[in-house]
Coordinates of C-alpha atoms in Angstrom, one line a residue:
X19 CA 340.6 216.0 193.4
X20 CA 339.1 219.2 191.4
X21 CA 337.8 216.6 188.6
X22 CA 336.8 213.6 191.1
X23 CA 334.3 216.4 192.5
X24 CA 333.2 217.4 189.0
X25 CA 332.6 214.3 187.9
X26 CA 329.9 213.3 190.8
X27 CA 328.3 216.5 189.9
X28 CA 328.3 215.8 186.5
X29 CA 326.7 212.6 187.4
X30 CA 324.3 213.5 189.8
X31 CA 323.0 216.2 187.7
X32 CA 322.8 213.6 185.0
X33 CA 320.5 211.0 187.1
X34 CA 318.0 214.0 188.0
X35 CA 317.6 214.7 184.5
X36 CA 317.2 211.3 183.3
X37 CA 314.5 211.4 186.8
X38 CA 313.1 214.5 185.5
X39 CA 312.4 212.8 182.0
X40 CA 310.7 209.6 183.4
X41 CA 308.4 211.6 185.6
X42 CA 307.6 213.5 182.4
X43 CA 307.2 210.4 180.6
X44 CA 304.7 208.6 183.2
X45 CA 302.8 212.3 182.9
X46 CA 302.2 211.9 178.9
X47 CA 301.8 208.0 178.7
X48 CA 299.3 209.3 181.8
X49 CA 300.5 206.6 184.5
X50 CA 298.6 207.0 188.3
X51 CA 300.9 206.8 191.1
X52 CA 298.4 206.7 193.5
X53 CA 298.3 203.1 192.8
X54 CA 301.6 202.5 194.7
X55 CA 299.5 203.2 197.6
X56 CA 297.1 200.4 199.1
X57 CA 293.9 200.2 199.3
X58 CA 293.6 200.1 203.0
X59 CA 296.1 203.3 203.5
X60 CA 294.1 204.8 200.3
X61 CA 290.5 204.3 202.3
X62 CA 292.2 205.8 205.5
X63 CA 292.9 208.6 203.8
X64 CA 289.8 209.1 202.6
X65 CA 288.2 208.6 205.7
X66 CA 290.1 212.0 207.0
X67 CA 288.2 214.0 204.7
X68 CA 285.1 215.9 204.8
X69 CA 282.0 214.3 203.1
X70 CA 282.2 217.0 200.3
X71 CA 286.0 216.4 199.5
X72 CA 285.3 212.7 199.7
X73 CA 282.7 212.6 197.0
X74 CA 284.8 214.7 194.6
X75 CA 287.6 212.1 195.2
X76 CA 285.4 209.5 194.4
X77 CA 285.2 211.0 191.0
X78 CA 288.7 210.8 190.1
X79 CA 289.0 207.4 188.7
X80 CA 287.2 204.0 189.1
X81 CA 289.4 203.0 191.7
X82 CA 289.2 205.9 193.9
X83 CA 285.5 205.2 193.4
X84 CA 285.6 201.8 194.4
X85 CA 287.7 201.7 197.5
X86 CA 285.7 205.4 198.9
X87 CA 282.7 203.2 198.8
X88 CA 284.2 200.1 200.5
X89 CA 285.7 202.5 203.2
X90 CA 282.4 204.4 203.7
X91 CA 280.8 203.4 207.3
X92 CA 278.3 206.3 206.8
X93 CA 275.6 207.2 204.7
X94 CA 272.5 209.4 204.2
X95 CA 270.2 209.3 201.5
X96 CA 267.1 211.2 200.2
X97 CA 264.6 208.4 200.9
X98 CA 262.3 209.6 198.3
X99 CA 259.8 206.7 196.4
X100 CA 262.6 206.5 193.1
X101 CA 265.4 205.6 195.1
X102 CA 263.7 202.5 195.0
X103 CA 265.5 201.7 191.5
X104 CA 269.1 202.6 192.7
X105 CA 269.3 200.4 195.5
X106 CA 270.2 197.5 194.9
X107 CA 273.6 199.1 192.8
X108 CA 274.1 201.6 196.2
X109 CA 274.3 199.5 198.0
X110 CA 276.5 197.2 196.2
X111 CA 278.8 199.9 196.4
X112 CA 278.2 200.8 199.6
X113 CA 278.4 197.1 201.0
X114 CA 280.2 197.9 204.2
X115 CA 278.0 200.6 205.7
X116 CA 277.0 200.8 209.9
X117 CA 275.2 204.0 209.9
X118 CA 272.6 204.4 207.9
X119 CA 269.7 207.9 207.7
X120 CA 266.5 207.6 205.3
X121 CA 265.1 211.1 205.3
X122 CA 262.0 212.0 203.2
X123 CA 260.3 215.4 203.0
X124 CA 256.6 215.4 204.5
X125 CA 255.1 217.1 201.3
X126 CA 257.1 213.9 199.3
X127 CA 256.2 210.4 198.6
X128 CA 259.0 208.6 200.7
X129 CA 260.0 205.2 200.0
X130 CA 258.1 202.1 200.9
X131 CA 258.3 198.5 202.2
X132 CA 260.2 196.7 199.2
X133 CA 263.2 199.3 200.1
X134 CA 263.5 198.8 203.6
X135 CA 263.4 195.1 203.1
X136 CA 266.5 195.5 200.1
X137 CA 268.1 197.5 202.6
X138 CA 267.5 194.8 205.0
X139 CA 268.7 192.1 202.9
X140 CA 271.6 193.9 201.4
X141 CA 273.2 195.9 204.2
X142 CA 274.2 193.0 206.7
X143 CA 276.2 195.1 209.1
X144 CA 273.9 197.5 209.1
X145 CA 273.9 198.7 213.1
X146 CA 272.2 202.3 213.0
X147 CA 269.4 203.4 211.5
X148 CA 267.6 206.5 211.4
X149 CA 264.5 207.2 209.9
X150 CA 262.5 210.4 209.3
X151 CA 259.3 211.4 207.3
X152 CA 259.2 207.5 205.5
X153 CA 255.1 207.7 206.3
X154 CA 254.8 205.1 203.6
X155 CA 256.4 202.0 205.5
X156 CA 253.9 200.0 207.5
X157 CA 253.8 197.4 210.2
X158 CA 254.2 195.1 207.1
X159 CA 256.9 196.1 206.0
X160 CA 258.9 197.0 209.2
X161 CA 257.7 193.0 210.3
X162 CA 259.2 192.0 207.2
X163 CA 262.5 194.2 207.6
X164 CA 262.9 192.9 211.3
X165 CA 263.5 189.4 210.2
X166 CA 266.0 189.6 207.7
X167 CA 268.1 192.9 208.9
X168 CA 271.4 192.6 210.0
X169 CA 273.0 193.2 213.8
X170 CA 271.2 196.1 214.5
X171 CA 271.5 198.1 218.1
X172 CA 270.2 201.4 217.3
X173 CA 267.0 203.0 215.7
X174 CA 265.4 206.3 215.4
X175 CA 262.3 206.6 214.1
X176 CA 260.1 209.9 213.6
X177 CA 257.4 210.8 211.8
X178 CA 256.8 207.8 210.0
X179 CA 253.9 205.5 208.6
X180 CA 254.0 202.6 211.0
X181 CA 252.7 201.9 214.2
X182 CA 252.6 199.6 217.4
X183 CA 253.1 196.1 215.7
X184 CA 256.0 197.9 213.5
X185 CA 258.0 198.5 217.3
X186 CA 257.0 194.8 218.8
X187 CA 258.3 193.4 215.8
X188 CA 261.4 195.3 215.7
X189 CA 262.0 194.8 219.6
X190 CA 261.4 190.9 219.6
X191 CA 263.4 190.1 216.5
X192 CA 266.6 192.8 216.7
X193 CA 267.8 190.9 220.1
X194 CA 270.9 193.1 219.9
X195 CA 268.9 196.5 220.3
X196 CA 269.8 199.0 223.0
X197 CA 269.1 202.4 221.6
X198 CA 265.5 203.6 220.6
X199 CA 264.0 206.7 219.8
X200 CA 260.5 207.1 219.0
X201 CA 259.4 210.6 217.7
X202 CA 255.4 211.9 216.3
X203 CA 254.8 208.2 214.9
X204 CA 251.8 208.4 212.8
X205 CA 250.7 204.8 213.0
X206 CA 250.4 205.1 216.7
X207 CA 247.2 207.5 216.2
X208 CA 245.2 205.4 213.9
X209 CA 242.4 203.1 215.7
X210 CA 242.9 201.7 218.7
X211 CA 246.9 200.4 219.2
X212 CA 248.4 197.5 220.9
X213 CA 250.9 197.9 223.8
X214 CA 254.1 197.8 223.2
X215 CA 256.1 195.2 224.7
X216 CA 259.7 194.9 226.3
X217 CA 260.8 192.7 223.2
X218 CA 264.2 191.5 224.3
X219 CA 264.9 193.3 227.4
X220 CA 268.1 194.5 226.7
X221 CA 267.5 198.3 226.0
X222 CA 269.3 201.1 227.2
X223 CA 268.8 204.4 226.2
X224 CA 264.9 204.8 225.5
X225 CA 263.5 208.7 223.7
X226 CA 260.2 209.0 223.5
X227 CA 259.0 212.9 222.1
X228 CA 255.8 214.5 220.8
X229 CA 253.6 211.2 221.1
X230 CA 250.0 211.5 222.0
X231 CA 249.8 208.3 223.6
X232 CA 253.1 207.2 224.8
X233 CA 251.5 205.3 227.7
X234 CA 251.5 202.2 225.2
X235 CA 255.2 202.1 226.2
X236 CA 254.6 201.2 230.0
X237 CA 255.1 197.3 229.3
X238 CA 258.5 197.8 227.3
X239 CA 259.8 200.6 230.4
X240 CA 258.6 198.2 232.7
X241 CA 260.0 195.5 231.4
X242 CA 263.6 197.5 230.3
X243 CA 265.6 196.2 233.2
X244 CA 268.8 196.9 231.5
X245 CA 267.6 200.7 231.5
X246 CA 270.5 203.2 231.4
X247 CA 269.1 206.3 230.2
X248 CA 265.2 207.4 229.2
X249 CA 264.1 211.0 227.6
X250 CA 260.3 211.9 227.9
X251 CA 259.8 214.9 225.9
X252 CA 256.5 216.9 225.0
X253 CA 254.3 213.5 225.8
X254 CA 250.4 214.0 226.5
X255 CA 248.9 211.9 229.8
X256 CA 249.3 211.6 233.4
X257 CA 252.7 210.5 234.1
X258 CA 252.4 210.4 237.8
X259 CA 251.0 207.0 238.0
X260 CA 253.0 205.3 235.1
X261 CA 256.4 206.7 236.5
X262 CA 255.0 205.0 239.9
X263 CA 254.5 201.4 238.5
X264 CA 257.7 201.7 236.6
X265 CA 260.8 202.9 238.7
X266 CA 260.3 200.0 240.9
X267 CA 261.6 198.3 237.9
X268 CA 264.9 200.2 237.0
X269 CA 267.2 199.8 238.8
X270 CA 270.0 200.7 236.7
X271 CA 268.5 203.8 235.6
X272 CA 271.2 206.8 235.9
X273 CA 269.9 209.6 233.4
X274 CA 266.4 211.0 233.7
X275 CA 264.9 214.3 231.4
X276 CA 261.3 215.2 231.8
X277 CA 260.4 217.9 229.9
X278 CA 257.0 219.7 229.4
X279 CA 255.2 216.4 231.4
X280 CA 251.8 216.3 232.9
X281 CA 254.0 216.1 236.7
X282 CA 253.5 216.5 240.0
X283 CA 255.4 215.8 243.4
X284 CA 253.7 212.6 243.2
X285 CA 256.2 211.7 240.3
X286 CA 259.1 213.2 241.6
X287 CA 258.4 210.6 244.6
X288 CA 258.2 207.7 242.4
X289 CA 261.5 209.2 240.7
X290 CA 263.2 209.2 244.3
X291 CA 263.2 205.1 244.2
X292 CA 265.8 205.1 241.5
X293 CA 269.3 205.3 244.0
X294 CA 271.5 204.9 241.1
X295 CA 270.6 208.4 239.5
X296 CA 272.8 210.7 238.4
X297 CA 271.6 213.0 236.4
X298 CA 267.9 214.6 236.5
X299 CA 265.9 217.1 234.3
X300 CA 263.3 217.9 235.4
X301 CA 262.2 220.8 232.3
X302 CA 258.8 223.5 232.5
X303 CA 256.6 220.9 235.2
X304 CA 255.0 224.4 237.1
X305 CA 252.9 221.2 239.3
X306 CA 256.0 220.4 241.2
X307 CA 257.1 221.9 244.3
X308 CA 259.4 221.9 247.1
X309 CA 258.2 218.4 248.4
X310 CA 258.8 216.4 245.0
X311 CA 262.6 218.2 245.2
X312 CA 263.0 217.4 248.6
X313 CA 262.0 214.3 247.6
X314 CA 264.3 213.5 244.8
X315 CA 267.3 214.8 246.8
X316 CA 267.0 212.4 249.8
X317 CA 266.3 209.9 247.5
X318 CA 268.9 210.5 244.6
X319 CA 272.1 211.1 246.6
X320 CA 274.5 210.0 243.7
X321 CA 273.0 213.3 241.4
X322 CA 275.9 214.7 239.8
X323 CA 273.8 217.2 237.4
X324 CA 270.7 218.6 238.1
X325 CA 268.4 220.6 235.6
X326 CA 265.0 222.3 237.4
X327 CA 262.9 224.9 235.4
X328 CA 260.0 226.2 237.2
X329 CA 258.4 227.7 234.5
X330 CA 257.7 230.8 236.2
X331 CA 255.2 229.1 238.8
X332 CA 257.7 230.1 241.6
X333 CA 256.8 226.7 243.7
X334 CA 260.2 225.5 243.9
X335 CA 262.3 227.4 246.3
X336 CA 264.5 227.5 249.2
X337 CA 263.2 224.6 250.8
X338 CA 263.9 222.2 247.9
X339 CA 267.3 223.6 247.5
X340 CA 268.3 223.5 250.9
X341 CA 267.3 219.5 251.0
X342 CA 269.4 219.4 247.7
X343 CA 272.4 221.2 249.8
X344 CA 272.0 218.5 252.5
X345 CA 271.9 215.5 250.6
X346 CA 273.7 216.1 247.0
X347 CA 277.0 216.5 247.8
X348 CA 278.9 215.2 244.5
X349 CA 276.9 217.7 242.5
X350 CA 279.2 219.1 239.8
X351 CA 276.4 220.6 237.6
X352 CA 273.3 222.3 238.5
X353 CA 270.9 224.6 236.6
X354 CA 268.0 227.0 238.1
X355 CA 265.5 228.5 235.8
X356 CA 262.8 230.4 237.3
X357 CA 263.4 229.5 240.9
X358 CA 263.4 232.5 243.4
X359 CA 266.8 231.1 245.6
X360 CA 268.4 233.3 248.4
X361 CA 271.0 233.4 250.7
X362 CA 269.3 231.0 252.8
X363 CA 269.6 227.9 250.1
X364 CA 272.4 229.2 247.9
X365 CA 275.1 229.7 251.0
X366 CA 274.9 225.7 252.4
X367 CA 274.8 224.6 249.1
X368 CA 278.1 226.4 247.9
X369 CA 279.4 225.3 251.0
X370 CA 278.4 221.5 251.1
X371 CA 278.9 220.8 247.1
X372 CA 282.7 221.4 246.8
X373 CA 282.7 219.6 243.2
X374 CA 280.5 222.2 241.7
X375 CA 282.1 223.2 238.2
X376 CA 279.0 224.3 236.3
X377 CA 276.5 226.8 237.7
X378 CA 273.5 228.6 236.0
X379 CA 271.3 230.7 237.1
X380 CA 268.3 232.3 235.0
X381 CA 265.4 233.9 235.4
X382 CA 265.4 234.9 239.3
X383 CA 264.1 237.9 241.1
X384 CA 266.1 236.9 244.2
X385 CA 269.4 236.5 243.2
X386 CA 271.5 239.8 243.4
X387 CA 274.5 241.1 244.5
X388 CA 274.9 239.2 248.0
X389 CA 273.6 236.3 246.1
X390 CA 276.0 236.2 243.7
X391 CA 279.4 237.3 245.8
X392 CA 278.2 234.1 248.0
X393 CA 278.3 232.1 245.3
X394 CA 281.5 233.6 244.0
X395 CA 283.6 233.2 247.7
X396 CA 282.5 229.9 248.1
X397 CA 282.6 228.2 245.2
X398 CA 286.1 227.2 244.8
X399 CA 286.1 224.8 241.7
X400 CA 283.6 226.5 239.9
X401 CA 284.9 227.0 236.0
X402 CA 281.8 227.8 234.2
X403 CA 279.1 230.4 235.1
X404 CA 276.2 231.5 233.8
X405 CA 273.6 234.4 234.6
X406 CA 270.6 235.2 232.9
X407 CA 267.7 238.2 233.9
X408 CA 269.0 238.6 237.2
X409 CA 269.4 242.0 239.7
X410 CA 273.4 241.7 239.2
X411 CA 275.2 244.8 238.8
X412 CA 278.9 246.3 238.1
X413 CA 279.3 246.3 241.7
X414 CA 278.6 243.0 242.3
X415 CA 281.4 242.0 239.5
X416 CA 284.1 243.3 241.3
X417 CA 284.3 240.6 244.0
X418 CA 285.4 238.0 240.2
X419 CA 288.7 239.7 240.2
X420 CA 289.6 237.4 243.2
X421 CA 287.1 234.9 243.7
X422 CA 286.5 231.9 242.3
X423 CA 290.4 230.7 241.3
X424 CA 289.1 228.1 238.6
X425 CA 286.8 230.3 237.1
X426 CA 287.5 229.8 232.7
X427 CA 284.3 231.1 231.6
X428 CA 281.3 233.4 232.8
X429 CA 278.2 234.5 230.4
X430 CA 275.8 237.8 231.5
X431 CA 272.7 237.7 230.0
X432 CA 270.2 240.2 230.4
X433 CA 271.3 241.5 233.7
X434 CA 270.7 245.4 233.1
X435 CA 272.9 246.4 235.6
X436 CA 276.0 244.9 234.4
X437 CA 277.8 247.3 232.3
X438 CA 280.7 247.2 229.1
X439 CA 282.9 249.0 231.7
X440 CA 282.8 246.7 234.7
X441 CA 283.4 243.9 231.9
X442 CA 286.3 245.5 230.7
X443 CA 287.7 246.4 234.2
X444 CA 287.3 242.4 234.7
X445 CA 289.0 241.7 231.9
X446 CA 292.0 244.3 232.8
X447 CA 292.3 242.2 236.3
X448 CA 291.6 238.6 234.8
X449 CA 293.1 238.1 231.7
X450 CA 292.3 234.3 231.2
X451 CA 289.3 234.5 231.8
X452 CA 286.5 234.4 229.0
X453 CA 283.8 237.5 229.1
X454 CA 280.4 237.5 227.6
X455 CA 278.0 239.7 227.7
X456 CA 274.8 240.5 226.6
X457 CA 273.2 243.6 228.4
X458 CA 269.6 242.9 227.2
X459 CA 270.1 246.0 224.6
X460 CA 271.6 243.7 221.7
X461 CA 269.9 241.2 220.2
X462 CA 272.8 239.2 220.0
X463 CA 275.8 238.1 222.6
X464 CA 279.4 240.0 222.7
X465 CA 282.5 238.1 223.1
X466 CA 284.6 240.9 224.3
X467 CA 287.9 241.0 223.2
X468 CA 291.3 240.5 225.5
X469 CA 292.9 243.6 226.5
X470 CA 296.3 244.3 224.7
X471 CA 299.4 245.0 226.8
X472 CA 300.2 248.6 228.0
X473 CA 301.0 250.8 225.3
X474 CA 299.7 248.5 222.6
X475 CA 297.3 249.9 219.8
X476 CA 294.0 247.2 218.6
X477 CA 293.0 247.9 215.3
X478 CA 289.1 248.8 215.6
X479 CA 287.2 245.9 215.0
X480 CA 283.1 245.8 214.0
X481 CA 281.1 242.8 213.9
X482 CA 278.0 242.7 213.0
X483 CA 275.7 240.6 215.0
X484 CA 272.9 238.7 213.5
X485 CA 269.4 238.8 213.6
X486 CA 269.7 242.7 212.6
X487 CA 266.9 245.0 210.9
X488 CA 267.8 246.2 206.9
X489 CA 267.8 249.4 208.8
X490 CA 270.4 248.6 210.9
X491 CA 272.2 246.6 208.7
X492 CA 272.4 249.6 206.3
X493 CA 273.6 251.9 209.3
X494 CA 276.4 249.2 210.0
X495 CA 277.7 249.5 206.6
X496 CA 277.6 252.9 207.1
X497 CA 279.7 253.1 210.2
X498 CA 282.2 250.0 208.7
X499 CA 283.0 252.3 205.7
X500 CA 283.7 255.2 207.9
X501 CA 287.4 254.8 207.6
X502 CA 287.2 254.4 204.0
X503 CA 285.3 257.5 203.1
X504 CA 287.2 259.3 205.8
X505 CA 290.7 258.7 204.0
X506 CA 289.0 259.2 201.0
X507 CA 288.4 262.7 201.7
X508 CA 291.3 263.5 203.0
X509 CA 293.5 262.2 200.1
X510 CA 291.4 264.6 198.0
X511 CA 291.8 267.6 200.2
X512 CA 295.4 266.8 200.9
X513 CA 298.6 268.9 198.2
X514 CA 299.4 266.4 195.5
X515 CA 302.9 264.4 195.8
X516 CA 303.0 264.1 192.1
X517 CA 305.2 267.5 192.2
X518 CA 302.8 269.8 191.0
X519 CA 301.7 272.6 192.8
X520 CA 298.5 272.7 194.4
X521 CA 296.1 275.7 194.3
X522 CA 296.7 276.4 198.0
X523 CA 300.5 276.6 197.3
X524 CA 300.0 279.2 194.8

């Protein structure tokens, strides 16, 4: 039995040797194994790197080359005028690409209209595109791009060379576009433009920003019946009467953001015809008052988020809130900047909007200690909180340690008042929850740390925040050696353990 035994060893031992040798064979006559795995399981892998690791695996060998680029769905480029010359083989490679960014410095010479057509003509499942500082493609050339591009049903355009006609031409011939984003277009300031048209009607998402004449777009929001979403952003001219003619004609429209608009209440009306609305920024309009609110909230009863910045015009108040109370009651987000609220608005609408799980409130003389405990008792599902330059203060903390059972995470921001010690006293009584604070004397926001169990000992921990002078920076360093120099000194003062007498022995 003794020599059966030894004889499977014997033989086992033998067959990982003669293993041992062929793997060290296949090493010096330099055989790959990667290529017992397929193509298809090689390009997944790949695709579960980052873009660095994955172009320094595409550098391996010609086949890890190869099947990276027939796996790659993504690509940006530096769409400067030589990349011209290296298209055609790029995109050989890259044959398979969806996604697709040209972005060109402004002080550069970007490419022109014979590369977007290549990159028309040569990327046919090209579906998003995103360009960015290309002012050397004209209407031309976007015309030309439009007819021969693949199924395209996204593009983002900013600061580029072409115009009005580029747009049309790209609206009526991509029939499958739903996403557009339009961005300081240079053509659009040239001469005198032509309007730009609802093309194939079939858009959804629509982001115009920084154009000086955006009402050109009237005829393609208009005509947008398909409408979903639509971001104004920084655009010059009155867009009281042109939001009048045009929500008549969304009625799908569920996501609104107006930021820095010419706006009054007599655009918030127009906004009230959309029913279907569910979400609504309304960002730095100082025109708009408690009407156009009022307004928005009988009219919008499906809002389930609600930006309003007053821009320190104080117009918007109690009144509008308390209409918003009345009528909003699925609200699960809303955000006040610069609106003086009270008691009077803040209590029905903490009682009425039992969904509310986000809550912000910035910027207001009004809201202090009673303020905030109301919001606190009644607000049952809130789980994120956030208050910025208010009259909180460590007394008005206390009521956290029992209110608000859903409660994850609270920021203070600028609010004077509040204190490290009330912080760490919440912390004591809440441990889950998350704590951060910024007194207004930082320049930078605290993440406190979790309290340690009874007894426990936390290593001291400095972080240095950002943002800081060389000053302070240098007074930080200071501080962080501390325990360095500290131990330093005291091994130098301490007897020696080498076993030699010191001079204070003798």
């Amino acid at each position: 039995m003794g020599q059966s035994t030894s004889s499977v060893a014997c033989a086992r031992s033998k067959q990982e040797e003669a293993g041992h040798q062929e793997l060290d064979q296949n090493k010096m006559q330099g055989k790959d194994f990667s290529f017992q795995v397929p193509d298809e399981c090689l390009s997944c892998i790949f695709q579960k790197l980052s873009s660095v690791d994955r172009k320094t695996c595409s550098l391996v060998c010609k086949r890890w080359h190869w099947v990276e680029g027939q796996g790659r769905q993504r690509l940006s480029l530096f769409a400067q005028e030589n990349l011209l010359s290296a298209l055609p083989k790029l995109l050989l490679r890259f044959e398979h690409v969806t996604k697709l960014a040209l972005k060109c410095d402004k002080k550069l010479i970007s490419i022109d209209d014979e590369a977007l057509f290549i990159i028309g003509r040569d990327c046919r499942q090209l579906k998003k595109l995103k360009l960015k500082g290309c002012k050397q493609l004209t209407d031309d050339g976007m015309e030309i791009f439009a007819r021969v591009c693949g199924p395209l049903n996204k593009i983002s355009c900013g600061s580029c060379g072409f115009g009005a006609r580029g747009l049309n031409s790209i609206l009526q011939h991509c029939v499958n576009l739903e996403d557009l984003t339009v961005k300081r277009l240079k053509g659009l300031y040239e001469g005198p433009s032509e309007l730009i048209g609802p093309g194939s009607g079939k858009i959804r998402r629509l982001c115009l920003k920084e154009l000086f004449n955006a009402q050109l777009f009237g005829p393609l929001l208009a005509g947008s019946k398909h409408l979903h979403t639509l971001m104004l952003s920084k655009n010059s001219g009155n867009w009281d009467k042109l939001l009048d003619i045009i929500t008549e004609h969304l009625p799908e429209l569920v996501e609104l953001h107006m930021e820095k608009l010419q706006l009054s209440d007599r655009g918030l009306q127009a906004v009230a015809r959309c029913k279907n609305l569910e979400v609504l920024y309304v960002v730095k309009a100082p025109e708009c008052t408690n009407v156009g609110l009022s307004a928005v909230a009988t009219g919008c009863r499906k809002l389930r988020k609600l930006h309003v910045d007053g821009w320190k015009a104080s117009r918007v108040g109690d009144e509008g809130l308390l209409s918003v109370a009345r009528a909003c009651n699925d609200l699960q987000e809303l955000v006040l900047i610069g609106l003086n609220a009270t008691m009077t608005s803040l209590s029905p609408l903490a009682a009425s909007c039992l969904g509310l799980e986000r809550l912000a409130l910035c910027n207001s003389e009004t809201f202090g200690d009673p303020e905030f405990s109301c919001i606190i008792t009644k607000c049952q599902s809130l789980k994120k909180l956030c208050i910025k330059s208010c009259p909180i203060s460590d007394q008005g903390m206390e009521v956290l340690a029992t209110g608000c059972p859903n409660l994850v995470k609270i920021k203070i921001k600028k609010c004077r008042g509040v204190t490290p010690a009330s912080i760490d006293w919440l912390q004591n009584n809440r441990e889950s929850l998350v704590v951060t604070l910024d007194n207004g004397i930082a320049s930078t926001t605290t993440d406190l740390p979790r309290p340690l169990p009874p007894g426990a000992n936390r290593a001291p921990r400095i972080s240095a925040p950002q943002n800081r002078s060389p000053l302070a920076k240098a007074r930080l360093a200071i501080v962080a050696g501390g325990s360095f120099v500290a131990c330093t000194f005291l091994r130098w003062s301490s007897p020696s353990t080498s076993g030699s007498s010191s001079p204070a022995g003798a």
